[in-house]
Amino acid sequence: LAKTTQPISMDSYEGQEVNITCSHNNIATNDYITWYQQFPSQGPRFIIQGYKTKVTNEVASLFIPADRKSSTLSLPRVSLSDTAVYYCLVGLRSSGAGSYQLTFGKGTKLSVIP
Amino acid sequence: DVKVTQSSRYLVKRTGEKVFLECVQDMDHENMFWYRQDPGLGLRLIYFSYDVKMKEKGDIPEGYSVSREKKERFSLILESASTNQTSMYLCASSLVALGQETQYFGPGTRLLVL
């Protein structure tokens, strides 16, 4: 079953590009990779999702190499309001023992510095 | 906009009490989820439901049960609350096939068990 690993924290200055990488070595063929953003005292919010190669939307880009064992969330020109915890999520499927697993990473706390 | 609401933002209960956490979504989503979030552990799936009266165990179902009598409502039940169930509880819903969906989260319920 896919487990995900992310850096615990990252610091960045305003205006810089930030790249957060998530490792998911055991990703399954059918798994998609989804990233969420969470502010304090709020539920997570969807940012972007991809299956392979590159996906871009109005807030971020997601890079997934050919082997799909990792993914990188790229935030262009971060601002103070991007300070949050970022989670990567891989798949939801049966563990084969009567339960399901949905693997959220433990999150990366991004701090944007003025 | 999808709206997921949870019955309480903060809740204080005593050990041994039966606790009900309610979640309602207004977008006719098939899938609904309950997570708990603890510092350093990220989000962990407790139960999810893919249809009315259907439920599946997640990573940590012990000590919890769920009920889905109507499509829009998903309840998490702590039969006999214990102090180790003090946590932030997050509900989510989604429309598309499991593993490929965008999950929409509620604001969370912070439960304190004394």
mmCIF file with all atom_site columns, C-alpha atoms in Angstrom:
data_model
loop_
_atom_site.group_PDB
_atom_site.id
_atom_site.type_symbol
_atom_site.label_atom_id
_atom_site.label_alt_id
_atom_site.label_comp_id
_atom_site.label_asym_id
_atom_site.label_entity_id
_atom_site.label_seq_id
_atom_site.pdbx_PDB_ins_code
_atom_site.Cartn_x
_atom_site.Cartn_y
_atom_site.Cartn_z
_atom_site.occupancy
_atom_site.B_iso_or_equiv
_atom_site.pdbx_formal_charge
_atom_site.auth_seq_id
_atom_site.auth_comp_id
_atom_site.auth_asym_id
_atom_site.auth_atom_id
_atom_site.pdbx_PDB_model_num
ATOM 1   C CA . LEU A 1 1   ? 0.000   0.000  0.000   1.00 0.00 ? 1   LEU A CA 1
ATOM 2   C CA . ALA A 1 2   ? 1.216   3.447  -0.887  1.00 0.00 ? 2   ALA A CA 1
ATOM 3   C CA . LYS A 1 3   ? 2.782   5.427  1.927   1.00 0.00 ? 3   LYS A CA 1
ATOM 4   C CA . THR A 1 4   ? 3.713   9.019  1.402   1.00 0.00 ? 4   THR A CA 1
ATOM 5   C CA . THR A 1 5   ? 6.654   10.978 2.733   1.00 0.00 ? 5   THR A CA 1
ATOM 6   C CA . GLN A 1 6   ? 6.953   14.755 2.732   1.00 0.00 ? 6   GLN A CA 1
ATOM 7   C CA . PRO A 1 7   ? 9.311   17.224 4.397   1.00 0.00 ? 7   PRO A CA 1
ATOM 8   C CA . ILE A 1 8   ? 7.932   18.333 7.729   1.00 0.00 ? 8   ILE A CA 1
ATOM 9   C CA . SER A 1 9   ? 8.507   22.018 7.114   1.00 0.00 ? 9   SER A CA 1
ATOM 10  C CA . MET A 1 10  ? 9.853   24.530 4.628   1.00 0.00 ? 10  MET A CA 1
ATOM 11  C CA . ASP A 1 11  ? 10.578  28.246 4.738   1.00 0.00 ? 11  ASP A CA 1
ATOM 12  C CA . SER A 1 12  ? 10.471  30.596 1.776   1.00 0.00 ? 12  SER A CA 1
ATOM 13  C CA . TYR A 1 13  ? 10.637  34.312 1.126   1.00 0.00 ? 13  TYR A CA 1
ATOM 14  C CA . GLU A 1 14  ? 7.778   36.125 -0.512  1.00 0.00 ? 14  GLU A CA 1
ATOM 15  C CA . GLY A 1 15  ? 7.929   36.134 -4.278  1.00 0.00 ? 15  GLY A CA 1
ATOM 16  C CA . GLN A 1 16  ? 9.944   32.936 -4.566  1.00 0.00 ? 16  GLN A CA 1
ATOM 17  C CA . GLU A 1 17  ? 8.858   29.718 -6.198  1.00 0.00 ? 17  GLU A CA 1
ATOM 18  C CA . VAL A 1 18  ? 8.327   26.862 -3.749  1.00 0.00 ? 18  VAL A CA 1
ATOM 19  C CA . ASN A 1 19  ? 8.575   23.191 -4.617  1.00 0.00 ? 19  ASN A CA 1
ATOM 20  C CA . ILE A 1 20  ? 7.298   20.554 -2.205  1.00 0.00 ? 20  ILE A CA 1
ATOM 21  C CA . THR A 1 21  ? 8.049   16.937 -3.019  1.00 0.00 ? 21  THR A CA 1
ATOM 22  C CA . CYS A 1 22  ? 6.094   13.907 -1.888  1.00 0.00 ? 22  CYS A CA 1
ATOM 23  C CA . SER A 1 23  ? 7.431   10.363 -2.171  1.00 0.00 ? 23  SER A CA 1
ATOM 24  C CA . HIS A 1 24  ? 4.998   7.527  -2.819  1.00 0.00 ? 24  HIS A CA 1
ATOM 25  C CA . ASN A 1 25  ? 7.116   4.544  -3.765  1.00 0.00 ? 25  ASN A CA 1
ATOM 26  C CA . ASN A 1 26  ? 4.318   1.982  -3.726  1.00 0.00 ? 26  ASN A CA 1
ATOM 27  C CA . ILE A 1 27  ? 1.802   3.915  -5.773  1.00 0.00 ? 27  ILE A CA 1
ATOM 28  C CA . ALA A 1 28  ? -0.619  1.670  -7.635  1.00 0.00 ? 28  ALA A CA 1
ATOM 29  C CA . THR A 1 29  ? -1.502  1.840  -11.302 1.00 0.00 ? 29  THR A CA 1
ATOM 30  C CA . ASN A 1 30  ? -4.928  3.323  -10.664 1.00 0.00 ? 30  ASN A CA 1
ATOM 31  C CA . ASP A 1 31  ? -3.868  5.851  -8.029  1.00 0.00 ? 31  ASP A CA 1
ATOM 32  C CA . TYR A 1 32  ? -4.149  9.557  -8.626  1.00 0.00 ? 32  TYR A CA 1
ATOM 33  C CA . ILE A 1 33  ? -2.097  12.096 -6.694  1.00 0.00 ? 33  ILE A CA 1
ATOM 34  C CA . THR A 1 34  ? -3.918  14.964 -5.075  1.00 0.00 ? 34  THR A CA 1
ATOM 35  C CA . TRP A 1 35  ? -2.635  17.920 -3.084  1.00 0.00 ? 35  TRP A CA 1
ATOM 36  C CA . TYR A 1 36  ? -4.523  19.843 -0.438  1.00 0.00 ? 36  TYR A CA 1
ATOM 37  C CA . GLN A 1 37  ? -3.854  23.048 1.470   1.00 0.00 ? 37  GLN A CA 1
ATOM 38  C CA . GLN A 1 38  ? -4.905  23.576 5.066   1.00 0.00 ? 38  GLN A CA 1
ATOM 39  C CA . PHE A 1 39  ? -5.000  26.770 7.105   1.00 0.00 ? 39  PHE A CA 1
ATOM 40  C CA . PRO A 1 40  ? -5.275  26.698 10.904  1.00 0.00 ? 40  PRO A CA 1
ATOM 41  C CA . SER A 1 41  ? -8.746  25.880 12.203  1.00 0.00 ? 41  SER A CA 1
ATOM 42  C CA . GLN A 1 42  ? -10.029 24.998 8.729   1.00 0.00 ? 42  GLN A CA 1
ATOM 43  C CA . GLY A 1 43  ? -10.539 21.828 6.770   1.00 0.00 ? 43  GLY A CA 1
ATOM 44  C CA . PRO A 1 44  ? -8.144  21.010 3.907   1.00 0.00 ? 44  PRO A CA 1
ATOM 45  C CA . ARG A 1 45  ? -8.864  22.534 0.528   1.00 0.00 ? 45  ARG A CA 1
ATOM 46  C CA . PHE A 1 46  ? -8.177  20.946 -2.866  1.00 0.00 ? 46  PHE A CA 1
ATOM 47  C CA . ILE A 1 47  ? -5.310  22.465 -4.845  1.00 0.00 ? 47  ILE A CA 1
ATOM 48  C CA . ILE A 1 48  ? -4.475  20.166 -7.730  1.00 0.00 ? 48  ILE A CA 1
ATOM 49  C CA . GLN A 1 49  ? -4.639  16.575 -8.938  1.00 0.00 ? 49  GLN A CA 1
ATOM 50  C CA . GLY A 1 50  ? -2.708  14.576 -11.506 1.00 0.00 ? 50  GLY A CA 1
ATOM 51  C CA . TYR A 1 51  ? -1.951  11.107 -12.783 1.00 0.00 ? 51  TYR A CA 1
ATOM 52  C CA . LYS A 1 52  ? 1.250   11.595 -14.763 1.00 0.00 ? 52  LYS A CA 1
ATOM 53  C CA . THR A 1 53  ? 3.492   14.239 -16.374 1.00 0.00 ? 53  THR A CA 1
ATOM 54  C CA . LYS A 1 54  ? 2.512   17.818 -15.611 1.00 0.00 ? 54  LYS A CA 1
ATOM 55  C CA . VAL A 1 55  ? -0.691  19.497 -14.566 1.00 0.00 ? 55  VAL A CA 1
ATOM 56  C CA . THR A 1 56  ? -1.142  23.239 -14.135 1.00 0.00 ? 56  THR A CA 1
ATOM 57  C CA . ASN A 1 57  ? -4.011  25.324 -12.844 1.00 0.00 ? 57  ASN A CA 1
ATOM 58  C CA . GLU A 1 58  ? -4.409  28.905 -11.712 1.00 0.00 ? 58  GLU A CA 1
ATOM 59  C CA . VAL A 1 59  ? -2.732  28.351 -8.355  1.00 0.00 ? 59  VAL A CA 1
ATOM 60  C CA . ALA A 1 60  ? -0.114  25.607 -8.778  1.00 0.00 ? 60  ALA A CA 1
ATOM 61  C CA . SER A 1 61  ? 1.648   23.090 -10.960 1.00 0.00 ? 61  SER A CA 1
ATOM 62  C CA . LEU A 1 62  ? 2.102   19.403 -10.289 1.00 0.00 ? 62  LEU A CA 1
ATOM 63  C CA . PHE A 1 63  ? 5.021   17.473 -11.731 1.00 0.00 ? 63  PHE A CA 1
ATOM 64  C CA . ILE A 1 64  ? 4.908   13.685 -11.798 1.00 0.00 ? 64  ILE A CA 1
ATOM 65  C CA . PRO A 1 65  ? 7.862   11.754 -13.256 1.00 0.00 ? 65  PRO A CA 1
ATOM 66  C CA . ALA A 1 66  ? 7.385   8.740  -15.478 1.00 0.00 ? 66  ALA A CA 1
ATOM 67  C CA . ASP A 1 67  ? 7.816   6.215  -12.666 1.00 0.00 ? 67  ASP A CA 1
ATOM 68  C CA . ARG A 1 68  ? 5.201   8.092  -10.564 1.00 0.00 ? 68  ARG A CA 1
ATOM 69  C CA . LYS A 1 69  ? 7.090   7.304  -7.357  1.00 0.00 ? 69  LYS A CA 1
ATOM 70  C CA . SER A 1 70  ? 7.123   10.940 -6.385  1.00 0.00 ? 70  SER A CA 1
ATOM 71  C CA . SER A 1 71  ? 5.367   14.183 -7.191  1.00 0.00 ? 71  SER A CA 1
ATOM 72  C CA . THR A 1 72  ? 6.266   17.831 -6.778  1.00 0.00 ? 72  THR A CA 1
ATOM 73  C CA . LEU A 1 73  ? 3.854   20.622 -6.024  1.00 0.00 ? 73  LEU A CA 1
ATOM 74  C CA . SER A 1 74  ? 5.114   23.926 -7.340  1.00 0.00 ? 74  SER A CA 1
ATOM 75  C CA . LEU A 1 75  ? 3.764   27.223 -6.033  1.00 0.00 ? 75  LEU A CA 1
ATOM 76  C CA . PRO A 1 76  ? 4.893   30.188 -8.130  1.00 0.00 ? 76  PRO A CA 1
ATOM 77  C CA . ARG A 1 77  ? 5.750   33.483 -6.395  1.00 0.00 ? 77  ARG A CA 1
ATOM 78  C CA . VAL A 1 78  ? 4.421   32.670 -2.955  1.00 0.00 ? 78  VAL A CA 1
ATOM 79  C CA . SER A 1 79  ? 2.882   35.320 -0.727  1.00 0.00 ? 79  SER A CA 1
ATOM 80  C CA . LEU A 1 80  ? 2.285   35.459 3.014   1.00 0.00 ? 80  LEU A CA 1
ATOM 81  C CA . SER A 1 81  ? -1.201  34.047 2.479   1.00 0.00 ? 81  SER A CA 1
ATOM 82  C CA . ASP A 1 82  ? 0.334   30.803 1.185   1.00 0.00 ? 82  ASP A CA 1
ATOM 83  C CA . THR A 1 83  ? 1.566   30.009 4.683   1.00 0.00 ? 83  THR A CA 1
ATOM 84  C CA . ALA A 1 84  ? -0.243  26.742 5.392   1.00 0.00 ? 84  ALA A CA 1
ATOM 85  C CA . VAL A 1 85  ? 0.190   22.999 5.654   1.00 0.00 ? 85  VAL A CA 1
ATOM 86  C CA . TYR A 1 86  ? 0.266   21.117 2.354   1.00 0.00 ? 86  TYR A CA 1
ATOM 87  C CA . TYR A 1 87  ? -0.743  17.474 2.109   1.00 0.00 ? 87  TYR A CA 1
ATOM 88  C CA . CYS A 1 88  ? -0.305  14.988 -0.697  1.00 0.00 ? 88  CYS A CA 1
ATOM 89  C CA . LEU A 1 89  ? -2.864  12.226 -1.013  1.00 0.00 ? 89  LEU A CA 1
ATOM 90  C CA . VAL A 1 90  ? -2.565  8.976  -2.905  1.00 0.00 ? 90  VAL A CA 1
ATOM 91  C CA . GLY A 1 91  ? -5.462  6.732  -3.768  1.00 0.00 ? 91  GLY A CA 1
ATOM 92  C CA . LEU A 1 92  ? -8.131  4.987  -1.766  1.00 0.00 ? 92  LEU A CA 1
ATOM 93  C CA . ARG A 1 93  ? -8.376  1.270  -1.982  1.00 0.00 ? 93  ARG A CA 1
ATOM 94  C CA . SER A 1 94  ? -8.882  -1.873 -0.034  1.00 0.00 ? 94  SER A CA 1
ATOM 95  C CA . SER A 1 95  ? -6.107  -3.050 2.227   1.00 0.00 ? 95  SER A CA 1
ATOM 96  C CA . GLY A 1 96  ? -7.329  -6.586 1.631   1.00 0.00 ? 96  GLY A CA 1
ATOM 97  C CA . ALA A 1 97  ? -8.156  -7.086 5.290   1.00 0.00 ? 97  ALA A CA 1
ATOM 98  C CA . GLY A 1 98  ? -11.689 -5.697 5.388   1.00 0.00 ? 98  GLY A CA 1
ATOM 99  C CA . SER A 1 99  ? -10.683 -2.066 5.567   1.00 0.00 ? 99  SER A CA 1
ATOM 100 C CA . TYR A 1 100 ? -9.709  0.708  3.203   1.00 0.00 ? 100 TYR A CA 1
ATOM 101 C CA . GLN A 1 101 ? -6.691  2.903  3.241   1.00 0.00 ? 101 GLN A CA 1
ATOM 102 C CA . LEU A 1 102 ? -6.499  6.455  2.063   1.00 0.00 ? 102 LEU A CA 1
ATOM 103 C CA . THR A 1 103 ? -2.983  7.682  2.433   1.00 0.00 ? 103 THR A CA 1
ATOM 104 C CA . PHE A 1 104 ? -2.575  11.295 3.356   1.00 0.00 ? 104 PHE A CA 1
ATOM 105 C CA . GLY A 1 105 ? 0.973   12.430 3.962   1.00 0.00 ? 105 GLY A CA 1
ATOM 106 C CA . LYS A 1 106 ? 1.715   14.009 7.305   1.00 0.00 ? 106 LYS A CA 1
ATOM 107 C CA . GLY A 1 107 ? 1.888   17.373 5.660   1.00 0.00 ? 107 GLY A CA 1
ATOM 108 C CA . THR A 1 108 ? 4.505   20.022 4.974   1.00 0.00 ? 108 THR A CA 1
ATOM 109 C CA . LYS A 1 109 ? 4.230   23.222 6.942   1.00 0.00 ? 109 LYS A CA 1
ATOM 110 C CA . LEU A 1 110 ? 5.196   26.054 4.619   1.00 0.00 ? 110 LEU A CA 1
ATOM 111 C CA . SER A 1 111 ? 6.141   29.341 6.233   1.00 0.00 ? 111 SER A CA 1
ATOM 112 C CA . VAL A 1 112 ? 6.424   32.339 3.936   1.00 0.00 ? 112 VAL A CA 1
ATOM 113 C CA . ILE A 1 113 ? 8.679   35.071 5.261   1.00 0.00 ? 113 ILE A CA 1
ATOM 114 C CA . PRO A 1 114 ? 8.259   38.737 4.323   1.00 0.00 ? 114 PRO A CA 1
ATOM 115 C CA . ASP B 2 1   ? -20.088 26.011 -4.123  1.00 0.00 ? 1   ASP B CA 1
ATOM 116 C CA . VAL B 2 2   ? -20.051 22.718 -2.281  1.00 0.00 ? 2   VAL B CA 1
ATOM 117 C CA . LYS B 2 3   ? -20.824 23.146 1.344   1.00 0.00 ? 3   LYS B CA 1
ATOM 118 C CA . VAL B 2 4   ? -19.972 20.637 4.046   1.00 0.00 ? 4   VAL B CA 1
ATOM 119 C CA . THR B 2 5   ? -21.148 21.557 7.505   1.00 0.00 ? 5   THR B CA 1
ATOM 120 C CA . GLN B 2 6   ? -20.417 19.960 10.841  1.00 0.00 ? 6   GLN B CA 1
ATOM 121 C CA . SER B 2 7   ? -22.761 20.243 13.778  1.00 0.00 ? 7   SER B CA 1
ATOM 122 C CA . SER B 2 8   ? -20.270 21.722 16.242  1.00 0.00 ? 8   SER B CA 1
ATOM 123 C CA . ARG B 2 9   ? -16.936 23.522 16.048  1.00 0.00 ? 9   ARG B CA 1
ATOM 124 C CA . TYR B 2 10  ? -16.042 22.699 19.648  1.00 0.00 ? 10  TYR B CA 1
ATOM 125 C CA . LEU B 2 11  ? -17.319 19.964 21.915  1.00 0.00 ? 11  LEU B CA 1
ATOM 126 C CA . VAL B 2 12  ? -16.441 18.955 25.471  1.00 0.00 ? 12  VAL B CA 1
ATOM 127 C CA . LYS B 2 13  ? -17.536 15.545 26.722  1.00 0.00 ? 13  LYS B CA 1
ATOM 128 C CA . ARG B 2 14  ? -16.776 13.299 29.655  1.00 0.00 ? 14  ARG B CA 1
ATOM 129 C CA . THR B 2 15  ? -15.229 9.853  29.538  1.00 0.00 ? 15  THR B CA 1
ATOM 130 C CA . GLY B 2 16  ? -17.846 7.216  28.903  1.00 0.00 ? 16  GLY B CA 1
ATOM 131 C CA . GLU B 2 17  ? -20.371 9.516  27.246  1.00 0.00 ? 17  GLU B CA 1
ATOM 132 C CA . LYS B 2 18  ? -21.875 8.643  23.891  1.00 0.00 ? 18  LYS B CA 1
ATOM 133 C CA . VAL B 2 19  ? -20.938 11.308 21.366  1.00 0.00 ? 19  VAL B CA 1
ATOM 134 C CA . PHE B 2 20  ? -22.534 12.101 18.022  1.00 0.00 ? 20  PHE B CA 1
ATOM 135 C CA . LEU B 2 21  ? -20.764 14.163 15.400  1.00 0.00 ? 21  LEU B CA 1
ATOM 136 C CA . GLU B 2 22  ? -22.965 15.175 12.506  1.00 0.00 ? 22  GLU B CA 1
ATOM 137 C CA . CYS B 2 23  ? -21.945 16.096 8.982   1.00 0.00 ? 23  CYS B CA 1
ATOM 138 C CA . VAL B 2 24  ? -24.165 17.382 6.192   1.00 0.00 ? 24  VAL B CA 1
ATOM 139 C CA . GLN B 2 25  ? -23.280 18.086 2.538   1.00 0.00 ? 25  GLN B CA 1
ATOM 140 C CA . ASP B 2 26  ? -25.479 19.898 0.056   1.00 0.00 ? 26  ASP B CA 1
ATOM 141 C CA . MET B 2 27  ? -24.089 18.679 -3.286  1.00 0.00 ? 27  MET B CA 1
ATOM 142 C CA . ASP B 2 28  ? -25.642 15.239 -3.629  1.00 0.00 ? 28  ASP B CA 1
ATOM 143 C CA . HIS B 2 29  ? -22.255 13.555 -3.281  1.00 0.00 ? 29  HIS B CA 1
ATOM 144 C CA . GLU B 2 30  ? -22.152 9.778  -3.045  1.00 0.00 ? 30  GLU B CA 1
ATOM 145 C CA . ASN B 2 31  ? -19.014 9.527  -0.953  1.00 0.00 ? 31  ASN B CA 1
ATOM 146 C CA . MET B 2 32  ? -18.581 10.829 2.569   1.00 0.00 ? 32  MET B CA 1
ATOM 147 C CA . PHE B 2 33  ? -15.616 10.480 4.909   1.00 0.00 ? 33  PHE B CA 1
ATOM 148 C CA . TRP B 2 34  ? -14.674 10.917 8.542   1.00 0.00 ? 34  TRP B CA 1
ATOM 149 C CA . TYR B 2 35  ? -11.071 11.682 9.551   1.00 0.00 ? 35  TYR B CA 1
ATOM 150 C CA . ARG B 2 36  ? -9.313  12.581 12.703  1.00 0.00 ? 36  ARG B CA 1
ATOM 151 C CA . GLN B 2 37  ? -6.351  14.897 12.715  1.00 0.00 ? 37  GLN B CA 1
ATOM 152 C CA . ASP B 2 38  ? -3.700  14.879 15.392  1.00 0.00 ? 38  ASP B CA 1
ATOM 153 C CA . PRO B 2 39  ? -0.418  16.817 15.585  1.00 0.00 ? 39  PRO B CA 1
ATOM 154 C CA . GLY B 2 40  ? 2.393   14.962 13.866  1.00 0.00 ? 40  GLY B CA 1
ATOM 155 C CA . LEU B 2 41  ? 0.084   12.282 12.508  1.00 0.00 ? 41  LEU B CA 1
ATOM 156 C CA . GLY B 2 42  ? -1.708  14.149 9.741   1.00 0.00 ? 42  GLY B CA 1
ATOM 157 C CA . LEU B 2 43  ? -5.162  13.037 8.645   1.00 0.00 ? 43  LEU B CA 1
ATOM 158 C CA . ARG B 2 44  ? -6.219  9.480  9.283   1.00 0.00 ? 44  ARG B CA 1
ATOM 159 C CA . LEU B 2 45  ? -9.321  7.917  7.782   1.00 0.00 ? 45  LEU B CA 1
ATOM 160 C CA . ILE B 2 46  ? -11.801 6.492  10.300  1.00 0.00 ? 46  ILE B CA 1
ATOM 161 C CA . TYR B 2 47  ? -14.702 5.423  8.070   1.00 0.00 ? 47  TYR B CA 1
ATOM 162 C CA . PHE B 2 48  ? -16.128 6.279  4.719   1.00 0.00 ? 48  PHE B CA 1
ATOM 163 C CA . SER B 2 49  ? -19.443 5.676  3.002   1.00 0.00 ? 49  SER B CA 1
ATOM 164 C CA . TYR B 2 50  ? -20.073 5.357  -0.724  1.00 0.00 ? 50  TYR B CA 1
ATOM 165 C CA . ASP B 2 51  ? -23.876 5.163  -0.534  1.00 0.00 ? 51  ASP B CA 1
ATOM 166 C CA . VAL B 2 52  ? -26.783 5.337  1.865   1.00 0.00 ? 52  VAL B CA 1
ATOM 167 C CA . LYS B 2 53  ? -26.518 2.653  4.547   1.00 0.00 ? 53  LYS B CA 1
ATOM 168 C CA . MET B 2 54  ? -23.124 1.566  3.166   1.00 0.00 ? 54  MET B CA 1
ATOM 169 C CA . LYS B 2 55  ? -19.939 2.004  5.150   1.00 0.00 ? 55  LYS B CA 1
ATOM 170 C CA . GLU B 2 56  ? -16.355 0.855  5.015   1.00 0.00 ? 56  GLU B CA 1
ATOM 171 C CA . LYS B 2 57  ? -13.652 0.900  7.655   1.00 0.00 ? 57  LYS B CA 1
ATOM 172 C CA . GLY B 2 58  ? -10.669 3.136  7.198   1.00 0.00 ? 58  GLY B CA 1
ATOM 173 C CA . ASP B 2 59  ? -7.284  3.069  8.873   1.00 0.00 ? 59  ASP B CA 1
ATOM 174 C CA . ILE B 2 60  ? -8.466  3.570  12.469  1.00 0.00 ? 60  ILE B CA 1
ATOM 175 C CA . PRO B 2 61  ? -12.103 2.459  12.991  1.00 0.00 ? 61  PRO B CA 1
ATOM 176 C CA . GLU B 2 62  ? -11.664 1.102  16.518  1.00 0.00 ? 62  GLU B CA 1
ATOM 177 C CA . GLY B 2 63  ? -13.840 2.894  19.051  1.00 0.00 ? 63  GLY B CA 1
ATOM 178 C CA . TYR B 2 64  ? -16.020 4.501  16.371  1.00 0.00 ? 64  TYR B CA 1
ATOM 179 C CA . SER B 2 65  ? -19.118 3.686  14.407  1.00 0.00 ? 65  SER B CA 1
ATOM 180 C CA . VAL B 2 66  ? -20.962 5.556  11.674  1.00 0.00 ? 66  VAL B CA 1
ATOM 181 C CA . SER B 2 67  ? -24.443 5.966  10.316  1.00 0.00 ? 67  SER B CA 1
ATOM 182 C CA . ARG B 2 68  ? -25.669 7.073  6.911   1.00 0.00 ? 68  ARG B CA 1
ATOM 183 C CA . GLU B 2 69  ? -29.442 6.995  6.733   1.00 0.00 ? 69  GLU B CA 1
ATOM 184 C CA . LYS B 2 70  ? -29.725 9.802  4.185   1.00 0.00 ? 70  LYS B CA 1
ATOM 185 C CA . LYS B 2 71  ? -27.422 10.670 1.327   1.00 0.00 ? 71  LYS B CA 1
ATOM 186 C CA . GLU B 2 72  ? -26.580 14.135 2.633   1.00 0.00 ? 72  GLU B CA 1
ATOM 187 C CA . ARG B 2 73  ? -25.854 13.163 6.229   1.00 0.00 ? 73  ARG B CA 1
ATOM 188 C CA . PHE B 2 74  ? -23.032 11.107 7.703   1.00 0.00 ? 74  PHE B CA 1
ATOM 189 C CA . SER B 2 75  ? -22.734 10.686 11.461  1.00 0.00 ? 75  SER B CA 1
ATOM 190 C CA . LEU B 2 76  ? -19.740 9.598  13.491  1.00 0.00 ? 76  LEU B CA 1
ATOM 191 C CA . ILE B 2 77  ? -20.532 7.956  16.818  1.00 0.00 ? 77  ILE B CA 1
ATOM 192 C CA . LEU B 2 78  ? -18.237 7.453  19.767  1.00 0.00 ? 78  LEU B CA 1
ATOM 193 C CA . GLU B 2 79  ? -20.068 4.794  21.756  1.00 0.00 ? 79  GLU B CA 1
ATOM 194 C CA . SER B 2 80  ? -18.108 5.443  24.951  1.00 0.00 ? 80  SER B CA 1
ATOM 195 C CA . ALA B 2 81  ? -15.775 8.390  24.649  1.00 0.00 ? 81  ALA B CA 1
ATOM 196 C CA . SER B 2 82  ? -12.246 8.056  25.965  1.00 0.00 ? 82  SER B CA 1
ATOM 197 C CA . THR B 2 83  ? -9.524  10.645 26.520  1.00 0.00 ? 83  THR B CA 1
ATOM 198 C CA . ASN B 2 84  ? -7.475  9.268  23.607  1.00 0.00 ? 84  ASN B CA 1
ATOM 199 C CA . GLN B 2 85  ? -10.304 10.303 21.307  1.00 0.00 ? 85  GLN B CA 1
ATOM 200 C CA . THR B 2 86  ? -9.611  13.943 22.016  1.00 0.00 ? 86  THR B CA 1
ATOM 201 C CA . SER B 2 87  ? -8.863  15.239 18.542  1.00 0.00 ? 87  SER B CA 1
ATOM 202 C CA . MET B 2 88  ? -9.948  17.325 15.584  1.00 0.00 ? 88  MET B CA 1
ATOM 203 C CA . TYR B 2 89  ? -12.570 15.499 13.529  1.00 0.00 ? 89  TYR B CA 1
ATOM 204 C CA . LEU B 2 90  ? -13.007 16.359 9.877   1.00 0.00 ? 90  LEU B CA 1
ATOM 205 C CA . CYS B 2 91  ? -15.791 15.322 7.571   1.00 0.00 ? 91  CYS B CA 1
ATOM 206 C CA . ALA B 2 92  ? -15.499 15.356 3.770   1.00 0.00 ? 92  ALA B CA 1
ATOM 207 C CA . SER B 2 93  ? -17.575 14.477 0.737   1.00 0.00 ? 93  SER B CA 1
ATOM 208 C CA . SER B 2 94  ? -16.774 13.718 -2.886  1.00 0.00 ? 94  SER B CA 1
ATOM 209 C CA . LEU B 2 95  ? -18.521 12.870 -6.119  1.00 0.00 ? 95  LEU B CA 1
ATOM 210 C CA . VAL B 2 96  ? -16.220 10.935 -8.431  1.00 0.00 ? 96  VAL B CA 1
ATOM 211 C CA . ALA B 2 97  ? -14.807 7.438  -8.166  1.00 0.00 ? 97  ALA B CA 1
ATOM 212 C CA . LEU B 2 98  ? -12.807 6.705  -5.055  1.00 0.00 ? 98  LEU B CA 1
ATOM 213 C CA . GLY B 2 99  ? -9.148  7.610  -5.343  1.00 0.00 ? 99  GLY B CA 1
ATOM 214 C CA . GLN B 2 100 ? -9.764  10.069 -8.139  1.00 0.00 ? 100 GLN B CA 1
ATOM 215 C CA . GLU B 2 101 ? -12.076 12.404 -6.384  1.00 0.00 ? 101 GLU B CA 1
ATOM 216 C CA . THR B 2 102 ? -11.801 15.911 -5.074  1.00 0.00 ? 102 THR B CA 1
ATOM 217 C CA . GLN B 2 103 ? -12.772 15.865 -1.450  1.00 0.00 ? 103 GLN B CA 1
ATOM 218 C CA . TYR B 2 104 ? -14.573 18.828 0.073   1.00 0.00 ? 104 TYR B CA 1
ATOM 219 C CA . PHE B 2 105 ? -13.977 19.236 3.770   1.00 0.00 ? 105 PHE B CA 1
ATOM 220 C CA . GLY B 2 106 ? -16.028 20.712 6.557   1.00 0.00 ? 106 GLY B CA 1
ATOM 221 C CA . PRO B 2 107 ? -14.518 23.134 9.084   1.00 0.00 ? 107 PRO B CA 1
ATOM 222 C CA . GLY B 2 108 ? -13.875 20.418 11.649  1.00 0.00 ? 108 GLY B CA 1
ATOM 223 C CA . THR B 2 109 ? -15.037 19.649 15.178  1.00 0.00 ? 109 THR B CA 1
ATOM 224 C CA . ARG B 2 110 ? -12.506 19.943 17.961  1.00 0.00 ? 110 ARG B CA 1
ATOM 225 C CA . LEU B 2 111 ? -13.493 17.365 20.565  1.00 0.00 ? 111 LEU B CA 1
ATOM 226 C CA . LEU B 2 112 ? -12.125 17.365 24.088  1.00 0.00 ? 112 LEU B CA 1
ATOM 227 C CA . VAL B 2 113 ? -12.841 14.313 26.243  1.00 0.00 ? 113 VAL B CA 1
ATOM 228 C CA . LEU B 2 114 ? -12.258 14.862 29.946  1.00 0.00 ? 114 LEU B CA 1
#
